[in-house]
């Protein structure tokens, strides 16, 4: 931790700090040992823990679904096959009810988004000290930073939302053409005589899509993680009294935020395919 007997503030700050690797002005390429060092590394510093857990959980999702597909049978299905079929049917139904265009990419994309975000959110249920402390023991550094919930890192949520944003732009231009896309930004809703106002209004609305996607997911999971950290500061009996009910309630948040991100992605891409 931050010290032998960290204060509540030090404990919280330590748990909210990422394991950061970057080019420090004085120390060169290295891991940050303090929050100040991480800040001094600048924009191109990498949150190794967030990136590592994101990739690992994405690989877990691919492995589980591929395993279910390879071992799929028309006879008595396994528990994993049942789960995968339920997930696929659920996402497929959501896409059919919401997406009004024709695009074979949307359903696999929606499935990936939902399952990947769900797995990342699910890490919030791991006791807040377990994996960070295990990492400190393995590295031999009792002060090492280590966050395990990728969606509590705004860089991760913003990266995902920007990917969706680029798909919105791509399909808007592909379906409507450059002229049609620019026409939507400049000629609606008040016609060509209000072009600057239209551009401002529609531009803000377009940019707000990825920002709202990122901040909604980040804010809800960050708040949940912070509450778990605050509970961990309490006496042991209070931790049991408060953490179990909060964990049960937080399961709803974990699922709901993954579902909202998926559904908004489908809605935004559906709008991108609508050629007026």
Short mmCIF file of N, CA and C in Angstrom, two decimals, residues 137-269:
data_model
loop_
_atom_site.label_atom_id
_atom_site.label_comp_id
_atom_site.label_asym_id
_atom_site.label_seq_id
_atom_site.Cartn_x
_atom_site.Cartn_y
_atom_site.Cartn_z
N UNK A 137 2.70 -9.29 -4.08
CA UNK A 137 3.49 -10.42 -3.59
C UNK A 137 4.33 -11.01 -4.73
N UNK A 138 3.72 -11.15 -5.92
CA UNK A 138 4.43 -11.73 -7.06
C UNK A 138 5.58 -10.83 -7.50
N UNK A 139 5.36 -9.53 -7.52
CA UNK A 139 6.40 -8.60 -7.97
C UNK A 139 7.39 -8.25 -6.86
N UNK A 140 7.02 -8.54 -5.62
CA UNK A 140 7.89 -8.19 -4.50
C UNK A 140 7.89 -6.71 -4.18
N UNK A 141 6.88 -6.01 -4.68
CA UNK A 141 6.77 -4.56 -4.46
C UNK A 141 5.48 -4.26 -3.70
N UNK A 142 5.61 -3.94 -2.43
CA UNK A 142 4.43 -3.70 -1.60
C UNK A 142 3.72 -2.38 -1.92
N UNK A 143 4.30 -1.59 -2.80
CA UNK A 143 3.71 -0.30 -3.15
C UNK A 143 3.18 -0.27 -4.58
N UNK A 144 3.22 -1.42 -5.27
CA UNK A 144 2.83 -1.46 -6.68
C UNK A 144 1.34 -1.16 -6.84
N UNK A 145 1.04 -0.41 -7.90
CA UNK A 145 -0.36 -0.13 -8.25
C UNK A 145 -0.89 -1.27 -9.12
N UNK A 146 -2.19 -1.54 -8.99
CA UNK A 146 -2.78 -2.60 -9.82
C UNK A 146 -4.30 -2.53 -9.74
N UNK A 147 -4.93 -2.06 -10.82
CA UNK A 147 -6.39 -2.04 -10.90
C UNK A 147 -6.86 -3.20 -11.76
N UNK A 148 -8.00 -3.77 -11.40
CA UNK A 148 -8.43 -4.99 -12.09
C UNK A 148 -9.78 -4.84 -12.80
N UNK A 149 -10.36 -3.66 -12.76
CA UNK A 149 -11.65 -3.44 -13.45
C UNK A 149 -11.41 -2.47 -14.60
N UNK A 150 -11.25 -2.97 -15.82
CA UNK A 150 -10.91 -2.10 -16.95
C UNK A 150 -11.92 -0.99 -17.20
N UNK A 151 -13.20 -1.25 -16.94
CA UNK A 151 -14.23 -0.25 -17.24
C UNK A 151 -14.28 0.88 -16.21
N UNK A 152 -13.43 0.82 -15.17
CA UNK A 152 -13.29 1.97 -14.27
C UNK A 152 -12.16 2.88 -14.73
N UNK A 153 -11.60 2.57 -15.89
CA UNK A 153 -10.57 3.40 -16.52
C UNK A 153 -11.22 4.09 -17.71
N UNK A 154 -11.32 5.40 -17.68
CA UNK A 154 -12.01 6.14 -18.74
C UNK A 154 -11.31 5.97 -20.08
N UNK A 155 -10.02 5.65 -20.07
CA UNK A 155 -9.31 5.40 -21.32
C UNK A 155 -9.88 4.17 -22.05
N UNK A 156 -10.25 3.15 -21.29
CA UNK A 156 -10.81 1.94 -21.87
C UNK A 156 -12.21 2.21 -22.43
N UNK A 157 -13.05 2.83 -21.63
CA UNK A 157 -14.43 3.07 -22.08
C UNK A 157 -14.45 4.05 -23.25
N UNK A 158 -13.58 5.06 -23.22
CA UNK A 158 -13.52 6.01 -24.33
C UNK A 158 -12.96 5.35 -25.59
N UNK A 159 -12.00 4.45 -25.41
CA UNK A 159 -11.47 3.73 -26.56
C UNK A 159 -12.54 2.89 -27.24
N UNK A 160 -13.37 2.21 -26.45
CA UNK A 160 -14.45 1.40 -27.01
C UNK A 160 -15.49 2.28 -27.70
N UNK A 161 -15.85 3.39 -27.06
CA UNK A 161 -16.87 4.27 -27.64
C UNK A 161 -16.36 4.96 -28.90
N UNK A 162 -15.06 5.27 -28.97
CA UNK A 162 -14.51 5.86 -30.19
C UNK A 162 -14.51 4.85 -31.34
N UNK A 163 -14.32 3.58 -31.01
CA UNK A 163 -14.42 2.54 -32.04
C UNK A 163 -15.82 2.50 -32.63
N UNK A 164 -16.82 2.59 -31.75
CA UNK A 164 -18.22 2.64 -32.21
C UNK A 164 -18.45 3.92 -33.03
N UNK A 165 -17.88 5.02 -32.59
CA UNK A 165 -18.03 6.30 -33.29
C UNK A 165 -17.48 6.21 -34.71
N UNK A 166 -16.31 5.61 -34.88
CA UNK A 166 -15.73 5.46 -36.22
C UNK A 166 -16.61 4.57 -37.10
N UNK A 167 -17.23 3.55 -36.51
CA UNK A 167 -18.16 2.72 -37.28
C UNK A 167 -19.39 3.52 -37.70
N UNK A 168 -19.86 4.40 -36.82
CA UNK A 168 -21.00 5.27 -37.17
C UNK A 168 -20.65 6.14 -38.37
N UNK A 169 -19.48 6.77 -38.35
CA UNK A 169 -19.03 7.62 -39.45
C UNK A 169 -18.87 6.79 -40.72
N UNK A 170 -18.24 5.63 -40.59
CA UNK A 170 -17.97 4.78 -41.76
C UNK A 170 -19.27 4.36 -42.45
N UNK A 171 -20.22 3.84 -41.68
CA UNK A 171 -21.45 3.36 -42.29
C UNK A 171 -22.36 4.51 -42.74
N UNK A 172 -22.28 5.65 -42.07
CA UNK A 172 -23.03 6.82 -42.52
C UNK A 172 -22.57 7.23 -43.92
N UNK A 173 -21.26 7.26 -44.13
CA UNK A 173 -20.72 7.64 -45.45
C UNK A 173 -20.96 6.54 -46.47
N UNK A 174 -20.82 5.27 -46.04
CA UNK A 174 -21.01 4.15 -46.96
C UNK A 174 -22.44 4.08 -47.47
N UNK A 175 -23.41 4.28 -46.60
CA UNK A 175 -24.82 4.16 -46.97
C UNK A 175 -25.34 5.42 -47.66
N UNK A 176 -24.97 6.59 -47.16
CA UNK A 176 -25.53 7.85 -47.65
C UNK A 176 -24.61 8.61 -48.60
N UNK A 177 -23.34 8.20 -48.64
CA UNK A 177 -22.37 8.94 -49.41
C UNK A 177 -21.86 10.14 -48.63
N UNK A 178 -20.75 10.70 -49.11
CA UNK A 178 -20.17 11.85 -48.42
C UNK A 178 -21.15 13.02 -48.42
N UNK A 179 -21.80 13.24 -49.58
CA UNK A 179 -22.76 14.34 -49.69
C UNK A 179 -23.95 14.16 -48.77
N UNK A 180 -24.46 12.94 -48.69
CA UNK A 180 -25.60 12.67 -47.82
C UNK A 180 -25.26 12.84 -46.35
N UNK A 181 -24.05 12.39 -45.97
CA UNK A 181 -23.61 12.52 -44.58
C UNK A 181 -23.43 13.98 -44.21
N UNK A 182 -22.77 14.74 -45.09
CA UNK A 182 -22.58 16.17 -44.82
C UNK A 182 -23.91 16.92 -44.84
N UNK A 183 -24.83 16.45 -45.71
CA UNK A 183 -26.15 17.07 -45.76
C UNK A 183 -26.91 16.90 -44.45
N UNK A 184 -26.77 15.73 -43.83
CA UNK A 184 -27.41 15.51 -42.53
C UNK A 184 -26.85 16.46 -41.47
N UNK A 185 -25.56 16.75 -41.56
CA UNK A 185 -24.92 17.62 -40.57
C UNK A 185 -25.21 19.10 -40.79
N UNK A 186 -25.51 19.46 -42.04
CA UNK A 186 -25.62 20.90 -42.35
C UNK A 186 -27.02 21.36 -42.74
N UNK A 187 -27.87 20.46 -43.22
CA UNK A 187 -29.18 20.87 -43.75
C UNK A 187 -30.35 20.53 -42.83
N UNK A 188 -30.07 19.82 -41.76
CA UNK A 188 -31.13 19.47 -40.80
C UNK A 188 -30.81 20.11 -39.46
N UNK A 189 -31.82 20.50 -38.66
CA UNK A 189 -33.26 20.35 -38.94
C UNK A 189 -33.92 21.60 -39.55
N UNK A 190 -33.16 22.68 -39.81
CA UNK A 190 -33.79 23.95 -40.17
C UNK A 190 -33.52 24.40 -41.59
N UNK A 191 -33.01 23.50 -42.45
CA UNK A 191 -32.83 23.87 -43.85
C UNK A 191 -31.53 24.61 -44.11
N UNK A 192 -31.26 24.86 -45.42
CA UNK A 192 -29.97 25.41 -45.82
C UNK A 192 -29.72 26.83 -45.34
N UNK A 193 -30.78 27.60 -45.03
CA UNK A 193 -30.58 28.99 -44.60
C UNK A 193 -30.06 29.09 -43.17
N UNK A 194 -30.10 27.99 -42.46
CA UNK A 194 -29.59 27.95 -41.08
C UNK A 194 -28.40 26.99 -40.97
N UNK A 195 -27.60 26.93 -42.05
CA UNK A 195 -26.52 25.95 -42.14
C UNK A 195 -25.55 25.99 -40.95
N UNK A 196 -25.03 27.16 -40.56
CA UNK A 196 -24.09 27.16 -39.41
C UNK A 196 -24.72 26.63 -38.12
N UNK A 197 -25.99 27.02 -37.89
CA UNK A 197 -26.67 26.55 -36.68
C UNK A 197 -26.92 25.06 -36.77
N UNK A 198 -27.30 24.57 -37.95
CA UNK A 198 -27.52 23.14 -38.14
C UNK A 198 -26.24 22.35 -37.86
N UNK A 199 -25.11 22.85 -38.40
CA UNK A 199 -23.83 22.18 -38.21
C UNK A 199 -23.45 22.12 -36.74
N UNK A 200 -23.67 23.21 -36.04
CA UNK A 200 -23.37 23.24 -34.62
C UNK A 200 -24.24 22.26 -33.85
N UNK A 201 -25.54 22.28 -34.15
CA UNK A 201 -26.49 21.42 -33.44
C UNK A 201 -26.22 19.95 -33.71
N UNK A 202 -26.10 19.59 -34.99
CA UNK A 202 -25.89 18.20 -35.36
C UNK A 202 -24.48 17.71 -34.99
N UNK A 203 -23.50 18.63 -35.09
CA UNK A 203 -22.14 18.26 -34.72
C UNK A 203 -22.02 17.92 -33.25
N UNK A 204 -22.64 18.74 -32.41
CA UNK A 204 -22.63 18.47 -30.97
C UNK A 204 -23.32 17.15 -30.67
N UNK A 205 -24.45 16.91 -31.35
CA UNK A 205 -25.17 15.65 -31.15
C UNK A 205 -24.36 14.44 -31.56
N UNK A 206 -23.61 14.59 -32.66
CA UNK A 206 -22.79 13.48 -33.15
C UNK A 206 -21.63 13.19 -32.19
N UNK A 207 -20.94 14.23 -31.75
CA UNK A 207 -19.81 14.06 -30.84
C UNK A 207 -20.26 13.57 -29.47
N UNK A 208 -21.49 13.94 -29.07
CA UNK A 208 -21.99 13.54 -27.76
C UNK A 208 -22.20 12.02 -27.66
N UNK A 209 -22.38 11.35 -28.79
CA UNK A 209 -22.65 9.92 -28.76
C UNK A 209 -21.50 9.12 -28.14
N UNK A 210 -20.27 9.24 -28.64
CA UNK A 210 -19.19 8.46 -28.00
C UNK A 210 -18.87 8.93 -26.59
N UNK A 211 -18.98 10.24 -26.35
CA UNK A 211 -18.68 10.76 -25.02
C UNK A 211 -19.66 10.22 -23.99
N UNK A 212 -20.94 10.23 -24.35
CA UNK A 212 -21.96 9.74 -23.41
C UNK A 212 -21.82 8.23 -23.19
N UNK A 213 -21.50 7.48 -24.26
CA UNK A 213 -21.27 6.04 -24.12
C UNK A 213 -20.14 5.77 -23.13
N UNK A 214 -19.04 6.49 -23.29
CA UNK A 214 -17.86 6.26 -22.46
C UNK A 214 -18.09 6.66 -21.01
N UNK A 215 -18.64 7.86 -20.81
CA UNK A 215 -18.77 8.38 -19.45
C UNK A 215 -19.86 7.66 -18.66
N UNK A 216 -20.91 7.20 -19.33
CA UNK A 216 -21.98 6.47 -18.62
C UNK A 216 -21.43 5.17 -18.04
N UNK A 217 -20.72 4.41 -18.86
CA UNK A 217 -20.14 3.14 -18.40
C UNK A 217 -19.08 3.38 -17.34
N UNK A 218 -18.17 4.32 -17.61
CA UNK A 218 -17.11 4.62 -16.66
C UNK A 218 -17.66 5.11 -15.32
N UNK A 219 -18.60 6.04 -15.35
CA UNK A 219 -19.12 6.64 -14.13
C UNK A 219 -19.79 5.63 -13.23
N UNK A 220 -20.61 4.76 -13.80
CA UNK A 220 -21.33 3.77 -12.99
C UNK A 220 -20.39 2.74 -12.37
N UNK A 221 -19.41 2.27 -13.14
CA UNK A 221 -18.49 1.26 -12.60
C UNK A 221 -17.48 1.88 -11.64
N UNK A 222 -17.06 3.10 -11.92
CA UNK A 222 -16.13 3.78 -11.03
C UNK A 222 -16.78 4.02 -9.67
N UNK A 223 -18.03 4.45 -9.69
CA UNK A 223 -18.75 4.67 -8.43
C UNK A 223 -18.92 3.37 -7.65
N UNK A 224 -19.21 2.30 -8.36
CA UNK A 224 -19.36 1.00 -7.70
C UNK A 224 -18.06 0.53 -7.07
N UNK A 225 -16.94 0.70 -7.81
CA UNK A 225 -15.64 0.30 -7.27
C UNK A 225 -15.28 1.15 -6.06
N UNK A 226 -15.56 2.44 -6.13
CA UNK A 226 -15.24 3.34 -5.02
C UNK A 226 -16.01 2.94 -3.76
N UNK A 227 -17.25 2.52 -3.94
CA UNK A 227 -18.04 2.11 -2.78
C UNK A 227 -17.48 0.83 -2.17
N UNK A 228 -17.04 -0.11 -3.00
CA UNK A 228 -16.40 -1.32 -2.48
C UNK A 228 -15.13 -0.98 -1.70
N UNK A 229 -14.37 0.00 -2.20
CA UNK A 229 -13.14 0.42 -1.50
C UNK A 229 -13.48 1.04 -0.15
N UNK A 230 -14.52 1.87 -0.12
CA UNK A 230 -14.94 2.49 1.15
C UNK A 230 -15.40 1.43 2.15
N UNK A 231 -16.12 0.42 1.67
CA UNK A 231 -16.57 -0.67 2.55
C UNK A 231 -15.37 -1.43 3.11
N UNK A 232 -14.31 -1.60 2.27
CA UNK A 232 -13.12 -2.32 2.72
C UNK A 232 -12.39 -1.60 3.85
N UNK A 233 -12.64 -0.32 4.03
CA UNK A 233 -12.01 0.45 5.10
C UNK A 233 -12.71 0.25 6.45
N UNK A 234 -13.89 -0.35 6.43
CA UNK A 234 -14.68 -0.50 7.65
C UNK A 234 -14.26 -1.75 8.43
N UNK A 235 -14.72 -1.87 9.67
CA UNK A 235 -14.45 -3.09 10.45
C UNK A 235 -14.98 -4.33 9.73
N UNK A 236 -14.42 -5.49 10.05
CA UNK A 236 -14.74 -6.72 9.33
C UNK A 236 -16.23 -7.04 9.36
N UNK A 237 -16.87 -6.86 10.53
CA UNK A 237 -18.30 -7.18 10.61
C UNK A 237 -19.12 -6.26 9.72
N UNK A 238 -18.71 -4.99 9.61
CA UNK A 238 -19.43 -4.04 8.76
C UNK A 238 -19.21 -4.37 7.28
N UNK A 239 -18.02 -4.88 6.95
CA UNK A 239 -17.76 -5.27 5.57
C UNK A 239 -18.72 -6.35 5.11
N UNK A 240 -18.94 -7.36 5.99
CA UNK A 240 -19.87 -8.44 5.63
C UNK A 240 -21.31 -7.92 5.53
N UNK A 241 -21.68 -7.05 6.43
CA UNK A 241 -23.05 -6.54 6.45
C UNK A 241 -23.35 -5.71 5.20
N UNK A 242 -22.35 -4.94 4.76
CA UNK A 242 -22.58 -4.01 3.65
C UNK A 242 -22.16 -4.56 2.29
N UNK A 243 -21.08 -5.32 2.25
CA UNK A 243 -20.53 -5.74 0.95
C UNK A 243 -21.42 -6.75 0.24
N UNK A 244 -22.01 -7.68 0.98
CA UNK A 244 -22.85 -8.70 0.34
C UNK A 244 -24.09 -8.10 -0.30
N UNK A 245 -24.88 -7.27 0.41
CA UNK A 245 -26.04 -6.64 -0.26
C UNK A 245 -25.63 -5.75 -1.43
N UNK A 246 -24.54 -5.00 -1.27
CA UNK A 246 -24.10 -4.13 -2.36
C UNK A 246 -23.63 -4.94 -3.56
N UNK A 247 -22.95 -6.07 -3.31
CA UNK A 247 -22.50 -6.92 -4.42
C UNK A 247 -23.69 -7.49 -5.18
N UNK A 248 -24.73 -7.91 -4.45
CA UNK A 248 -25.93 -8.45 -5.10
C UNK A 248 -26.60 -7.37 -5.95
N UNK A 249 -26.72 -6.17 -5.39
CA UNK A 249 -27.31 -5.07 -6.16
C UNK A 249 -26.42 -4.70 -7.34
N UNK A 250 -25.11 -4.74 -7.13
CA UNK A 250 -24.17 -4.32 -8.17
C UNK A 250 -24.18 -5.26 -9.36
N UNK A 251 -24.61 -6.50 -9.17
CA UNK A 251 -24.76 -7.43 -10.29
C UNK A 251 -25.72 -6.84 -11.32
N UNK A 252 -26.77 -6.19 -10.85
CA UNK A 252 -27.72 -5.55 -11.77
C UNK A 252 -27.04 -4.44 -12.56
N UNK A 253 -26.19 -3.66 -11.89
CA UNK A 253 -25.46 -2.58 -12.56
C UNK A 253 -24.52 -3.16 -13.60
N UNK A 254 -23.84 -4.23 -13.26
CA UNK A 254 -22.88 -4.87 -14.16
C UNK A 254 -23.56 -5.31 -15.45
N UNK A 255 -24.69 -5.98 -15.33
CA UNK A 255 -25.42 -6.46 -16.50
C UNK A 255 -26.06 -5.30 -17.25
N UNK A 256 -26.68 -4.39 -16.51
CA UNK A 256 -27.40 -3.27 -17.14
C UNK A 256 -26.48 -2.38 -17.95
N UNK A 257 -25.29 -2.07 -17.43
CA UNK A 257 -24.38 -1.19 -18.16
C UNK A 257 -23.86 -1.85 -19.43
N UNK A 258 -23.63 -3.15 -19.39
CA UNK A 258 -23.23 -3.86 -20.61
C UNK A 258 -24.36 -3.84 -21.63
N UNK A 259 -25.58 -4.03 -21.15
CA UNK A 259 -26.75 -4.04 -22.03
C UNK A 259 -26.98 -2.65 -22.65
N UNK A 260 -26.87 -1.60 -21.85
CA UNK A 260 -27.08 -0.24 -22.35
C UNK A 260 -26.05 0.11 -23.42
N UNK A 261 -24.79 -0.21 -23.17
CA UNK A 261 -23.74 0.08 -24.15
C UNK A 261 -24.04 -0.65 -25.46
N UNK A 262 -24.45 -1.91 -25.36
CA UNK A 262 -24.77 -2.69 -26.56
C UNK A 262 -25.95 -2.10 -27.30
N UNK A 263 -27.04 -1.78 -26.58
CA UNK A 263 -28.25 -1.29 -27.23
C UNK A 263 -28.03 0.07 -27.88
N UNK A 264 -27.30 0.95 -27.22
CA UNK A 264 -27.03 2.26 -27.81
C UNK A 264 -26.15 2.13 -29.06
N UNK A 265 -25.24 1.18 -29.03
CA UNK A 265 -24.43 0.93 -30.22
C UNK A 265 -25.31 0.48 -31.38
N UNK A 266 -26.24 -0.42 -31.12
CA UNK A 266 -27.15 -0.89 -32.17
C UNK A 266 -28.00 0.26 -32.68
N UNK A 267 -28.53 1.08 -31.78
CA UNK A 267 -29.37 2.21 -32.16
C UNK A 267 -28.59 3.21 -33.02
N UNK A 268 -27.38 3.56 -32.58
CA UNK A 268 -26.57 4.53 -33.33
C UNK A 268 -26.21 4.00 -34.72
N UNK A 269 -25.90 2.72 -34.82
CA UNK A 269 -25.55 2.15 -36.13
C UNK A 269 -26.79 2.00 -37.00
#
